[in-house]
CSV table of C-alpha atoms in Angstrom, one decimal:
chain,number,residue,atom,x,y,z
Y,26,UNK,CA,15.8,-3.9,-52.8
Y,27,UNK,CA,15.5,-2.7,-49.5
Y,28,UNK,CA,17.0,0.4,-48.0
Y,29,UNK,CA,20.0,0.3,-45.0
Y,30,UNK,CA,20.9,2.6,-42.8
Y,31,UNK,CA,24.0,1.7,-41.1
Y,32,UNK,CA,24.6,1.6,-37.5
Y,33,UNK,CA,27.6,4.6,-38.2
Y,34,UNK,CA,24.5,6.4,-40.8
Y,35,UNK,CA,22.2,5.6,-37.5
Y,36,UNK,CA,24.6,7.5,-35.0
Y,37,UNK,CA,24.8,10.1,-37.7
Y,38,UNK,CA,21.2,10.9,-38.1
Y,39,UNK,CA,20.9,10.8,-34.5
Y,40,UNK,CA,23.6,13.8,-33.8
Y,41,UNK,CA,22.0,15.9,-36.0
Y,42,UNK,CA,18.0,15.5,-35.0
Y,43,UNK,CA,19.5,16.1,-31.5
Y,44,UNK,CA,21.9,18.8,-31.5
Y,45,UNK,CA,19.4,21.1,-30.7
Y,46,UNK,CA,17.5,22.2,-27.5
Y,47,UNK,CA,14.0,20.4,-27.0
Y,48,UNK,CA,11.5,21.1,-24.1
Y,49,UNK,CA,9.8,18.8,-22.4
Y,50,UNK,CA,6.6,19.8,-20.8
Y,51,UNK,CA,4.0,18.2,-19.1
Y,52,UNK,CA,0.4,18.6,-20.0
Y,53,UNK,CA,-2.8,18.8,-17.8
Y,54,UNK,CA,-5.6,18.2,-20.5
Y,55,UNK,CA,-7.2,15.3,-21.8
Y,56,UNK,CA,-5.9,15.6,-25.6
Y,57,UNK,CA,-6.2,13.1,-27.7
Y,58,UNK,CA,-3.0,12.4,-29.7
Y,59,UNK,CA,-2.8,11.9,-33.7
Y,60,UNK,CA,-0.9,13.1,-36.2
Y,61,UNK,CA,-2.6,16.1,-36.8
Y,62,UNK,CA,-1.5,17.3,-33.3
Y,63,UNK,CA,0.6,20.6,-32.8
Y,64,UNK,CA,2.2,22.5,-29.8
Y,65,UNK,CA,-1.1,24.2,-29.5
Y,66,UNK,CA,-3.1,21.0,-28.7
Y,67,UNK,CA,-1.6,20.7,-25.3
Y,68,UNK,CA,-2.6,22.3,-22.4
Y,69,UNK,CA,0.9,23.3,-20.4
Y,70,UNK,CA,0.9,22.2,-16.6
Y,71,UNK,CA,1.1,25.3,-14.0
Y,72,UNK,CA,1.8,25.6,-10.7
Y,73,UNK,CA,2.7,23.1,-7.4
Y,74,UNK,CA,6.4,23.7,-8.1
Y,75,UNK,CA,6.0,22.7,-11.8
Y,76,UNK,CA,8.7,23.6,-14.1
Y,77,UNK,CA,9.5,22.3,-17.6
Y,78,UNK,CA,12.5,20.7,-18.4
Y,79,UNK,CA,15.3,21.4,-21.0
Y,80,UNK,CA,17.0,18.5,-22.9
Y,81,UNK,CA,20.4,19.8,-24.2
Y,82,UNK,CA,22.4,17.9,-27.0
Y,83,UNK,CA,25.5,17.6,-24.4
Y,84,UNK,CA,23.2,15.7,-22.2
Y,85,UNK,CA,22.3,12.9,-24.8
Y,86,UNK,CA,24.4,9.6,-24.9
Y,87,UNK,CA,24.4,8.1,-28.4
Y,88,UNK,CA,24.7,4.4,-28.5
Y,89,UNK,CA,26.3,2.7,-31.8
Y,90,UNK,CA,23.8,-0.4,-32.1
Y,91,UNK,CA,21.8,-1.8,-33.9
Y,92,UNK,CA,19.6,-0.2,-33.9
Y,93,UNK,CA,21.5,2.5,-33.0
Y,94,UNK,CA,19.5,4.9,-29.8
Y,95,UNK,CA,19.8,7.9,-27.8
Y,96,UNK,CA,19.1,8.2,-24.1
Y,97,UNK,CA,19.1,10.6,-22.0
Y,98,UNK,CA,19.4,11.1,-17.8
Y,99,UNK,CA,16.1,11.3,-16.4
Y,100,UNK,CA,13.8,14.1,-16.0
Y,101,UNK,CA,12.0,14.0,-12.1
Y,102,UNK,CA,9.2,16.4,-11.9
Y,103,UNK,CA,8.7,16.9,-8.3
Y,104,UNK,CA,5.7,18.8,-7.2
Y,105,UNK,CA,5.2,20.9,-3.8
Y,106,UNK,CA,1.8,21.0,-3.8
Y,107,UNK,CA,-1.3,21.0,-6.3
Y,108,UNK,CA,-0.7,22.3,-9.5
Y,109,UNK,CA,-3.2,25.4,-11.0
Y,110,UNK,CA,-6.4,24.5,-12.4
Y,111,UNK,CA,-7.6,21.7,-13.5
Y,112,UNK,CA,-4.7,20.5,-10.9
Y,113,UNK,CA,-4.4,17.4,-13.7
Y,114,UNK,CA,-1.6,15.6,-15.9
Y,115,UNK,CA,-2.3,13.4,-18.6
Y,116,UNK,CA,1.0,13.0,-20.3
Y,117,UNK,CA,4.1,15.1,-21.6
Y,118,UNK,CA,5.2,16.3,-24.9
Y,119,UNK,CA,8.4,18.0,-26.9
Y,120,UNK,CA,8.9,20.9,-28.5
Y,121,UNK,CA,12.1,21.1,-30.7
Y,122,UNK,CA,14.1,24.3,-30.6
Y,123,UNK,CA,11.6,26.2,-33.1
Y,124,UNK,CA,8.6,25.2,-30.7
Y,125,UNK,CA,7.8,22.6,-33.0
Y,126,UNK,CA,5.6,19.6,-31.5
Y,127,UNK,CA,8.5,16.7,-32.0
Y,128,UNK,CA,6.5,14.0,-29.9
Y,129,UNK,CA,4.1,13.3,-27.7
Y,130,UNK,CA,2.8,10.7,-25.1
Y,131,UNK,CA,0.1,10.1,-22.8
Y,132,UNK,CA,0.5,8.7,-19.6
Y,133,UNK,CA,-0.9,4.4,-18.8
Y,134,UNK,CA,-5.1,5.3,-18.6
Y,135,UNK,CA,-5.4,3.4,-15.1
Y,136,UNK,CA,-3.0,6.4,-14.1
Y,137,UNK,CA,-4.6,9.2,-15.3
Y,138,UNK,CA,-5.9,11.9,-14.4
Y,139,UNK,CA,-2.7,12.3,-12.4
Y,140,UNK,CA,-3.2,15.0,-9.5
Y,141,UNK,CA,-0.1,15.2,-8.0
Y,142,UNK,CA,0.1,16.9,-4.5
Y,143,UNK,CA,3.2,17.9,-2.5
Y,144,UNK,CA,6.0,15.0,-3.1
Y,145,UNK,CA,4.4,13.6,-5.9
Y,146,UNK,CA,7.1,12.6,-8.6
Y,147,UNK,CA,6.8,12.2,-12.2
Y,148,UNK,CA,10.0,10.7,-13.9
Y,149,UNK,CA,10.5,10.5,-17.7
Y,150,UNK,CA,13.5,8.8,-19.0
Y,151,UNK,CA,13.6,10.5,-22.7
Y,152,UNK,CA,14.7,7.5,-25.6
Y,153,UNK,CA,15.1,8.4,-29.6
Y,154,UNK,CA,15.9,5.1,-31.6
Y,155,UNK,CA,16.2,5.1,-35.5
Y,156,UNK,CA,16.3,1.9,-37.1
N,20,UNK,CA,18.0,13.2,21.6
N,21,UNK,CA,20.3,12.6,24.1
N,22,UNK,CA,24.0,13.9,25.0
N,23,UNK,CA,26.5,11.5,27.2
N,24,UNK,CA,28.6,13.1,29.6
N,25,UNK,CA,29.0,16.5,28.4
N,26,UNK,CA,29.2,19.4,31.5
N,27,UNK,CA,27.6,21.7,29.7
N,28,UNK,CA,25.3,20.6,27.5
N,29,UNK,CA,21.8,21.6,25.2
N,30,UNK,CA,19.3,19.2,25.1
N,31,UNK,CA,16.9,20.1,22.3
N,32,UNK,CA,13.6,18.5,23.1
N,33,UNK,CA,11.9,16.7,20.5
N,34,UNK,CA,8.3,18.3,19.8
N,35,UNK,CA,5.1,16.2,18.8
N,36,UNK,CA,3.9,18.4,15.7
N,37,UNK,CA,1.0,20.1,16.9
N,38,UNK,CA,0.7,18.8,20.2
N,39,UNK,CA,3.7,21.4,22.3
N,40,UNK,CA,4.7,18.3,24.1
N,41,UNK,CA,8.1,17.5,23.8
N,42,UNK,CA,10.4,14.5,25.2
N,43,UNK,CA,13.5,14.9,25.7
N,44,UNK,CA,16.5,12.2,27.3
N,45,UNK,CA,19.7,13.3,28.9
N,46,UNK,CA,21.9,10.9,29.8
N,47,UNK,CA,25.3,10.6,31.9
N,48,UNK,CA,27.9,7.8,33.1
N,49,UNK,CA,28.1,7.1,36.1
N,50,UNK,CA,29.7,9.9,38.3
N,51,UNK,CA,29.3,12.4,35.7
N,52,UNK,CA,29.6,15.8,36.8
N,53,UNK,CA,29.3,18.7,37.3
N,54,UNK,CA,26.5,19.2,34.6
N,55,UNK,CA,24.4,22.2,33.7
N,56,UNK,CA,21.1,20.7,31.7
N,57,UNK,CA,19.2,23.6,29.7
N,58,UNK,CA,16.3,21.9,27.6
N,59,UNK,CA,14.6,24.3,24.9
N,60,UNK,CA,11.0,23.6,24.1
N,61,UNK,CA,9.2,25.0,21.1
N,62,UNK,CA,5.6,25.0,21.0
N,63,UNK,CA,4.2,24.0,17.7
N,64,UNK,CA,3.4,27.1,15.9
N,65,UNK,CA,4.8,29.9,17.8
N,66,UNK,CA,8.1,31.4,17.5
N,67,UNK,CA,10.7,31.2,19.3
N,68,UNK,CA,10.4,34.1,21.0
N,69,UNK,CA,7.3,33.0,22.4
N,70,UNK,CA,7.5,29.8,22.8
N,71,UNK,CA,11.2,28.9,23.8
N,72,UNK,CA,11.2,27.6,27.3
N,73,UNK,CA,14.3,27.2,29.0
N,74,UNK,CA,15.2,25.1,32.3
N,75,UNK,CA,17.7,26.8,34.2
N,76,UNK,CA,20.8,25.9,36.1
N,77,UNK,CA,19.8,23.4,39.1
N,78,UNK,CA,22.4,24.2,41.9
N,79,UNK,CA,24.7,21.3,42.7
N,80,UNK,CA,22.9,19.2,45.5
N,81,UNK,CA,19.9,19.7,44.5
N,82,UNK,CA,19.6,17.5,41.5
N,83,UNK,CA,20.1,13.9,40.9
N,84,UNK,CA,18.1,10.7,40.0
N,85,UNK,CA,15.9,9.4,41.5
N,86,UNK,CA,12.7,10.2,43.0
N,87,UNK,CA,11.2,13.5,44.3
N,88,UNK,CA,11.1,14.7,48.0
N,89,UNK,CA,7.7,13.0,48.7
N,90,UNK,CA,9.9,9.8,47.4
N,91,UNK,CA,7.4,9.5,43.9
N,92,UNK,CA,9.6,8.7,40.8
N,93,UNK,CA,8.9,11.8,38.7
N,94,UNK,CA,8.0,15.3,40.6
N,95,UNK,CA,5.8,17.7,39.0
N,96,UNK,CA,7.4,21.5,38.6
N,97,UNK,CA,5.5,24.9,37.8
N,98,UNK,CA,8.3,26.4,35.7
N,99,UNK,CA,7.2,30.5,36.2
N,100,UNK,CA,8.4,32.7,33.3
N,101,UNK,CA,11.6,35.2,34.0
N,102,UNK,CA,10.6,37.9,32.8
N,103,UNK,CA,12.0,38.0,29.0
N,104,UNK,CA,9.3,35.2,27.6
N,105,UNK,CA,12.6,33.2,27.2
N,106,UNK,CA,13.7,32.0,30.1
N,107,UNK,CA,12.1,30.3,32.4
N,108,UNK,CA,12.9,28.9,36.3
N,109,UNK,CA,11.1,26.4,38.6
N,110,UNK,CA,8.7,28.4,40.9
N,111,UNK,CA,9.4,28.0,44.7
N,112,UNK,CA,12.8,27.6,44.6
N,113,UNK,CA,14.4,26.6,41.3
N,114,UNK,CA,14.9,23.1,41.8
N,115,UNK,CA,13.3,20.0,42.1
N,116,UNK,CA,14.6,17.7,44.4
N,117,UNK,CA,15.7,13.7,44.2
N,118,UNK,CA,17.4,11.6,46.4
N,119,UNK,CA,20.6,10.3,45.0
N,120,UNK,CA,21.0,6.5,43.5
N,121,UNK,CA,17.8,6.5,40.9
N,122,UNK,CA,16.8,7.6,37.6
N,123,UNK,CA,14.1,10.3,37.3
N,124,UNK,CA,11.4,8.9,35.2
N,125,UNK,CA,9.7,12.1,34.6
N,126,UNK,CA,9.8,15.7,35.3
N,127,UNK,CA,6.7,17.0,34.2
N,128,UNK,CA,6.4,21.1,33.9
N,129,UNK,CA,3.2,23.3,33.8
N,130,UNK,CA,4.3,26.5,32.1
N,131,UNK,CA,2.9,29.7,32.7
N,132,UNK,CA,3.2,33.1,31.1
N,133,UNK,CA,5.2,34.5,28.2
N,134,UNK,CA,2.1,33.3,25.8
N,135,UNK,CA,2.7,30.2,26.5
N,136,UNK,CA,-0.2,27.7,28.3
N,137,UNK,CA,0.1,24.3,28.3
N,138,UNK,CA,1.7,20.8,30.5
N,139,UNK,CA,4.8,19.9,29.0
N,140,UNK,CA,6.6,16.6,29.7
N,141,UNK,CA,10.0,16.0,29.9
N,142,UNK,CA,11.6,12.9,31.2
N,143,UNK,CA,15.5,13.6,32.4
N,144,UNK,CA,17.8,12.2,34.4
N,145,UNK,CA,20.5,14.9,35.6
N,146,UNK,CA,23.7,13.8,37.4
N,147,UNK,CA,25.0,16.1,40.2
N,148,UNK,CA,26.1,19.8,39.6
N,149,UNK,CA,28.8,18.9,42.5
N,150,UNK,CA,32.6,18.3,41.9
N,151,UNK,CA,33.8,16.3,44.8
N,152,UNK,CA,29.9,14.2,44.4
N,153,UNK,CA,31.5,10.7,44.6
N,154,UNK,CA,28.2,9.3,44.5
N,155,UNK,CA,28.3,6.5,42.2
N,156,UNK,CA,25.3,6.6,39.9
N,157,UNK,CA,23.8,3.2,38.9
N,158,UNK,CA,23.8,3.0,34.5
N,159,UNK,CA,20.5,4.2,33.5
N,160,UNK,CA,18.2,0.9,33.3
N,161,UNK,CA,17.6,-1.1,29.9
N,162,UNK,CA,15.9,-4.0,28.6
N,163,UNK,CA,18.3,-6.5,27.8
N,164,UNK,CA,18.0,-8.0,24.3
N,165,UNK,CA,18.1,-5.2,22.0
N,166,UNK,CA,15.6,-6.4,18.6
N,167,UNK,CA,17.5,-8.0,16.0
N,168,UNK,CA,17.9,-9.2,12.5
N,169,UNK,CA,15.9,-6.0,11.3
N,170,UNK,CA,14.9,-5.9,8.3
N,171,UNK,CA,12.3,-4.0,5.2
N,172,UNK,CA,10.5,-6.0,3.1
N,173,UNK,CA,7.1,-5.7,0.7
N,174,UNK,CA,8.2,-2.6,0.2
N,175,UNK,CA,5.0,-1.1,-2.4
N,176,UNK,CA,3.5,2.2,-3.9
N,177,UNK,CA,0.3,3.1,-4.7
N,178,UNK,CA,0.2,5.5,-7.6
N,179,UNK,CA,-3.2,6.3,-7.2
N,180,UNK,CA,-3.0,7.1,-3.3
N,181,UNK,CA,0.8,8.1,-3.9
N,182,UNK,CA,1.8,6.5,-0.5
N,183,UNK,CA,4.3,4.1,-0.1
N,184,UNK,CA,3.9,1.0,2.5
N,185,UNK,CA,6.7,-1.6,3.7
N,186,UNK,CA,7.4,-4.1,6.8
N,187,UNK,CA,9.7,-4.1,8.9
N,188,UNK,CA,10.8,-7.1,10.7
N,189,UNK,CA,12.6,-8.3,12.9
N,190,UNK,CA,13.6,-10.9,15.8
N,191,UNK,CA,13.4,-11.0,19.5
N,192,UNK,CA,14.1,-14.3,21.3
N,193,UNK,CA,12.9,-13.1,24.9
N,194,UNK,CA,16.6,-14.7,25.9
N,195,UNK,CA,17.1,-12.2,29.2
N,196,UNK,CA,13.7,-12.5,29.8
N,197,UNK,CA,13.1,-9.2,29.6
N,198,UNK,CA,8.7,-9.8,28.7
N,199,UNK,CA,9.0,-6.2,27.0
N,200,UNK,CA,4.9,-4.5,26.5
N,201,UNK,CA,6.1,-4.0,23.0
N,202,UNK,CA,8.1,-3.1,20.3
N,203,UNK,CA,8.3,0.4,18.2
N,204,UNK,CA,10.1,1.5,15.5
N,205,UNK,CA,11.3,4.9,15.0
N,206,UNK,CA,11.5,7.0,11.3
N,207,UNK,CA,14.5,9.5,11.7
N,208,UNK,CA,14.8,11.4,8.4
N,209,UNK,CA,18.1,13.5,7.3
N,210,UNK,CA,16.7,16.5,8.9
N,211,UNK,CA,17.3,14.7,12.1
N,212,UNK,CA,13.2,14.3,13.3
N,213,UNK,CA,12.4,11.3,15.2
N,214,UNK,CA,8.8,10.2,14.9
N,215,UNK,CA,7.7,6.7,16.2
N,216,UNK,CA,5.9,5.5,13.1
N,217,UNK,CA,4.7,2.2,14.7
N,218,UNK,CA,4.5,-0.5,17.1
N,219,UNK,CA,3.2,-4.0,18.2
N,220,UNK,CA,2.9,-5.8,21.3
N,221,UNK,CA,5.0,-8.5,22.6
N,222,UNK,CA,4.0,-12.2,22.1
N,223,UNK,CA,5.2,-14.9,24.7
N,224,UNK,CA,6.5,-17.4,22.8
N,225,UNK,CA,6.8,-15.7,19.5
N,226,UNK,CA,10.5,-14.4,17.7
N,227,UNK,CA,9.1,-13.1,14.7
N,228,UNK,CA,8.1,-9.8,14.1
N,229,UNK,CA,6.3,-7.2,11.8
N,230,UNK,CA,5.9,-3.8,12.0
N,231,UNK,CA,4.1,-1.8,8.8
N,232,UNK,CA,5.3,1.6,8.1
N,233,UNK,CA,4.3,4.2,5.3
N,234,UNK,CA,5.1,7.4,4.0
N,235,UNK,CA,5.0,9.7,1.3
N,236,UNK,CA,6.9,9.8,-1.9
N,237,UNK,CA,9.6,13.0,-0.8
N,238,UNK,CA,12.8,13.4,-2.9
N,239,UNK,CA,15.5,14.4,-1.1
N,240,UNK,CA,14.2,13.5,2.2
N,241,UNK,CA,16.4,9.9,3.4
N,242,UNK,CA,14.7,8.4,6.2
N,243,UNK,CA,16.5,5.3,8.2
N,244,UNK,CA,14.2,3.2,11.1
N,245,UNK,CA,15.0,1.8,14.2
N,246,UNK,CA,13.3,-1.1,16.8
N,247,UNK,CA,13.8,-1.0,20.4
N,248,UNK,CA,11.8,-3.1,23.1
N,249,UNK,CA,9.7,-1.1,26.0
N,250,UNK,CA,8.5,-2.0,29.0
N,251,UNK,CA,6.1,0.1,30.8
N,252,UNK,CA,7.3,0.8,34.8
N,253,UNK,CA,8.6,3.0,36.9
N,254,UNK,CA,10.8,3.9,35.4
N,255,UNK,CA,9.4,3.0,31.6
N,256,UNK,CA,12.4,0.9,30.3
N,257,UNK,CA,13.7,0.3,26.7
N,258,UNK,CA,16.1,-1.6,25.0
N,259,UNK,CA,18.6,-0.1,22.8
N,260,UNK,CA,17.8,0.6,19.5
N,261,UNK,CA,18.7,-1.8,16.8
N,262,UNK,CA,20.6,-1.1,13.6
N,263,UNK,CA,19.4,1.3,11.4
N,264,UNK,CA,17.8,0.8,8.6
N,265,UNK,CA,18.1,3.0,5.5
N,266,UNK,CA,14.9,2.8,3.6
N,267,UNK,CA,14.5,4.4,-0.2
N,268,UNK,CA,11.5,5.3,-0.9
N,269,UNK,CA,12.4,7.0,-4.3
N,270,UNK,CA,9.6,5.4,-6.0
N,271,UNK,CA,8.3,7.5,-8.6
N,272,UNK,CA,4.3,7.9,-9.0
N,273,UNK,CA,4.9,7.9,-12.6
N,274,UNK,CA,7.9,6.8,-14.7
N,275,UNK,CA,7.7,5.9,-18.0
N,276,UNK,CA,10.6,5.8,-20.4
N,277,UNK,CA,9.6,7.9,-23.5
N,278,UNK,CA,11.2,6.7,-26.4
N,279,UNK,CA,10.8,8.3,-30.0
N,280,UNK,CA,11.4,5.9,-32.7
N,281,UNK,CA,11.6,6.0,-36.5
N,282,UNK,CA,12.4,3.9,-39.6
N,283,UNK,CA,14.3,5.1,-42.7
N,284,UNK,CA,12.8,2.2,-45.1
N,285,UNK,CA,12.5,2.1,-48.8
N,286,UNK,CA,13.9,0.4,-52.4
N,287,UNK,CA,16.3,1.5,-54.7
N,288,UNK,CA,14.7,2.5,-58.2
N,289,UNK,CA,18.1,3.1,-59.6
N,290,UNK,CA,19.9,0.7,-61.5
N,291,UNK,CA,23.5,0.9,-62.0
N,292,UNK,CA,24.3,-1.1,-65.8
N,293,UNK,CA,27.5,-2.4,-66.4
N,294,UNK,CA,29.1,-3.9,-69.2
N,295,UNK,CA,25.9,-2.8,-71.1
N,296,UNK,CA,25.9,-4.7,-74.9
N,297,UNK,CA,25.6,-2.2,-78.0
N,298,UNK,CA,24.0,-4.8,-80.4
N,299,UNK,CA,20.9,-5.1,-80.6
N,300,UNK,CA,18.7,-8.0,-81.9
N,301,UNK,CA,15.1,-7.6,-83.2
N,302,UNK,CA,12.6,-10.1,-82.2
N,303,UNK,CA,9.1,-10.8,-84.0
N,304,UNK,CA,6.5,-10.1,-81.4
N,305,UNK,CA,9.3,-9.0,-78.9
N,306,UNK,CA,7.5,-5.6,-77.1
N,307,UNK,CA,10.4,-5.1,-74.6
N,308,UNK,CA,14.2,-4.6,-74.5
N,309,UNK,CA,16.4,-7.2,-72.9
N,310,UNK,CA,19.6,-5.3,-71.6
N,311,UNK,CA,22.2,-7.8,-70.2
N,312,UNK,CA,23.2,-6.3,-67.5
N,313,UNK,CA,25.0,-8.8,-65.6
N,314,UNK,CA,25.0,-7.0,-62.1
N,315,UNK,CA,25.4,-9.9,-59.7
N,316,UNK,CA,23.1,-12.8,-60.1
N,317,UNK,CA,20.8,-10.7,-62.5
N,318,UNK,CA,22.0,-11.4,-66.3
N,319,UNK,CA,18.9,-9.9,-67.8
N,320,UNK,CA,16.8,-6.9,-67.3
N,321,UNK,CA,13.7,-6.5,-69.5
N,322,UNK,CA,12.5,-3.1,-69.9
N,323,UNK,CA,9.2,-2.1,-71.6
N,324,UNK,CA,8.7,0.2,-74.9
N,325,UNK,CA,6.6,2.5,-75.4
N,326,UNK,CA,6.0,2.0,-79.3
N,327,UNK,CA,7.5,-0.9,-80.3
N,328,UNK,CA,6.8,0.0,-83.9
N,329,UNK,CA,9.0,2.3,-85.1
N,330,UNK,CA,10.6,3.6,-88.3
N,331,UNK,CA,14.2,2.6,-89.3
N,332,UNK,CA,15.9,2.9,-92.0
N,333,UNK,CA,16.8,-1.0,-92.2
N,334,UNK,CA,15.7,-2.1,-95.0
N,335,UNK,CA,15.0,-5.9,-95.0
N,336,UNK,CA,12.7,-8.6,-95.5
């Protein structure tokens, strides 16, 4: 017989994954992502106004659906000028509040390697769904 | 940037990055007056201190619009520095002369000293510095039909070049006959810089327009645009400008939606018996127990032994 989480169980889960601080950081090499990834896989963007973003649990809205999701407002990295060597971005990635690696993503390939320059804006409009 | 009818008045030029030259427009009603008209130049580059150029008071009489005393629309000045690199005053006299009832097209100023080298164009039109001037100053000429029904459309990014292109169009029906050279549109930004961003020329016949613009992804910067019709001459003449047009280029070179998403799944192993029967019934060849359990739908639950052969102490045959 199959499991079910409730929409209410779904909010639930939700608050408490998120009532911490995560960290979301962009990062400038070309890693390849898998499950045996860690913090230490990715290569933190420096530089060209670059500054990593805190997502607080006040921030988040919780939506009671099904499924049930979490959004939060987005995140623009805007850049003033070239970022430190190798001056590339290939995605972003989370920490959790013990500088755990919580999840990862690389950017579409026909973008990458990003090299932003001054006015160049990344935005990242952070989702967590459970189902 | 232009002021209307204010007696005393600044007039900040605007400056062509890189180039020193700056324009600037000064405007007045008709019988304006008495007006003092300072106009502050920066060179590109240089500070202020250096490079701030400052016209002086022209005394009353001497100044109005029109031509210059050879009877040329526009004069040329040598504007000599005074002495503190800040201000500066026309050489020969401190004024240049125009006969009443026209509007200068040009004043056009070769500065010297204070570190700064260089022509510098201005084109003005000052009103007189005299109280009792009843001279009745004709409006400052305009093409008629002001460009209208403006418009952005195909507005696109490119992610890979990060610029951002769009069109902007717009309608001019030629009804005054005004044959303009041209049209350009103007980018003014929150900052308050104007920068022609582009132009096309005027087709007989033709009411439709398009001008392409671009620029560069910059948050926080709001830029509006603005067509007018010109018409070279003497003087050059435009139209007004048409309605601004607020264009948002806040168009991300990346945006992606990151979503992290998870599934509790699994089945229950625990099995909740009710009503569960005491009695028990031994069946030849039977190597399972058959519990009733009668949970929902499901009567029967057959659950395996390990040893079906066991020792009791029935005794029976």
């Amino acid at each position: 017989m199959t499991l079910v989480v409730p929409s209410v169980g779904q909010v639930q889960d939700l608050s408490k994954i998120l009532n911490q601080n995560f960290s979301l950081k962009l990062f400038s090499n070309n890693a390849t992502l898998g499950p045996t990834n860690t913090a230490a896989t990715f290569t933190e963007v420096a530089g060209g106004g670059y500054v990593a973003k805190v997502l607080t649990f006040a921030n988040w809205n919780i939506i009671l659906d099904n499924p049930s999701y979490a959004t939060y407002p987005d995140q623009d990295f805007l850049f003033t000028g070239v970022t430190n060597a190798p001056g590339t971005i290939y995605g972003y990635y989370i920490l959790d509040a013990g500088g755990v690696l919580a999840w990862a993503e690389g950017f579409d390939p026909a973008l990458v390697p990003f090299t932003p320059i001054a006015g160049s804006l990344i935005r990242i409009s952070p989702k967590l769904q459970i189902s | 940037m232009s002021f209307n009818g204010q007696k005393q008045a600044l007039a900040v030029a605007r400056t062509l990055a890189g180039t020193g030259i700056a324009i600037a427009d000064m405007n007045g009603p008709a019988g304006m007056g008495p007006t003092v008209a300072v106009l502050i130049v920066s060179a590109s580059g240089l500070p202020p201190s250096d490079g701030t150029i400052s016209i002086q008071i022209f005394p009353s009489g001497h100044i109005a619009v029109g031509t210059d005393i050879n009877g040329n629309i526009g004069a040329t000045a040598t504007f000599v520095n005074g002495g503190d690199d800040i201000n500066y005053s026309i050489a020969g006299g401190g004024f240049v002369a125009f006969a009443k009832g026209y509007w200068a097209s040009s004043v056009r100023a070769v500065i010297t000293g204070g570190g700064v080298a260089g022509v510098v164009d201005f084109t003005v039109q000052f009103s007189s510095l005299d109280p009792n001037d009843n001279t009745d100053f004709p409006p400052p000429p305009t093409l008629t039909e002001t460009p209208s029904n403006t418009q952005v459309n195909n507005q696109v990014y490119n992610p890979t070049t990060q610029e951002q292109k769009a069109n902007i169009t717009f309608q001019f029906n030629n009804s005054a006959a005004d044959n303009p050279n041209g049209f350009v549109v103007n980018q003014i930004d929150n900052l308050g810089n104007i920068t022609p961003v582009g132009s096309t020329p005027f087709v007989a016949g033709q009411t439709a327009y398009t001008i392409p613009i671009s620029a560069f992804n910059v948050l926080g910067v709001t830029y509006t645009y603005e067509v007018a019709s010109y018409k070279y001459g003497a003087p050059n003449l435009f139209s007004n400008w048409s309605t601004q047009l607020l264009v948002n280029w806040d168009n991300p070179n990346i945006q992606i939606t990151s979503t992290w998403a998870f599934t509790l799944s699994g089945t229950a192993p625990l099995i909740l018996i009710a009503d569960a029967s005491g009695i028990y019934q031994l069946t030849i060849g039977k190597t399972n127990d058959t519990v009733y359990v009668r949970v929902g739908s499901t009567q029967t639950i057959d659950f395996a032994i390990p040893d079906p052969f066991v020792d009791l102490g029935y005794i029976g045959g």
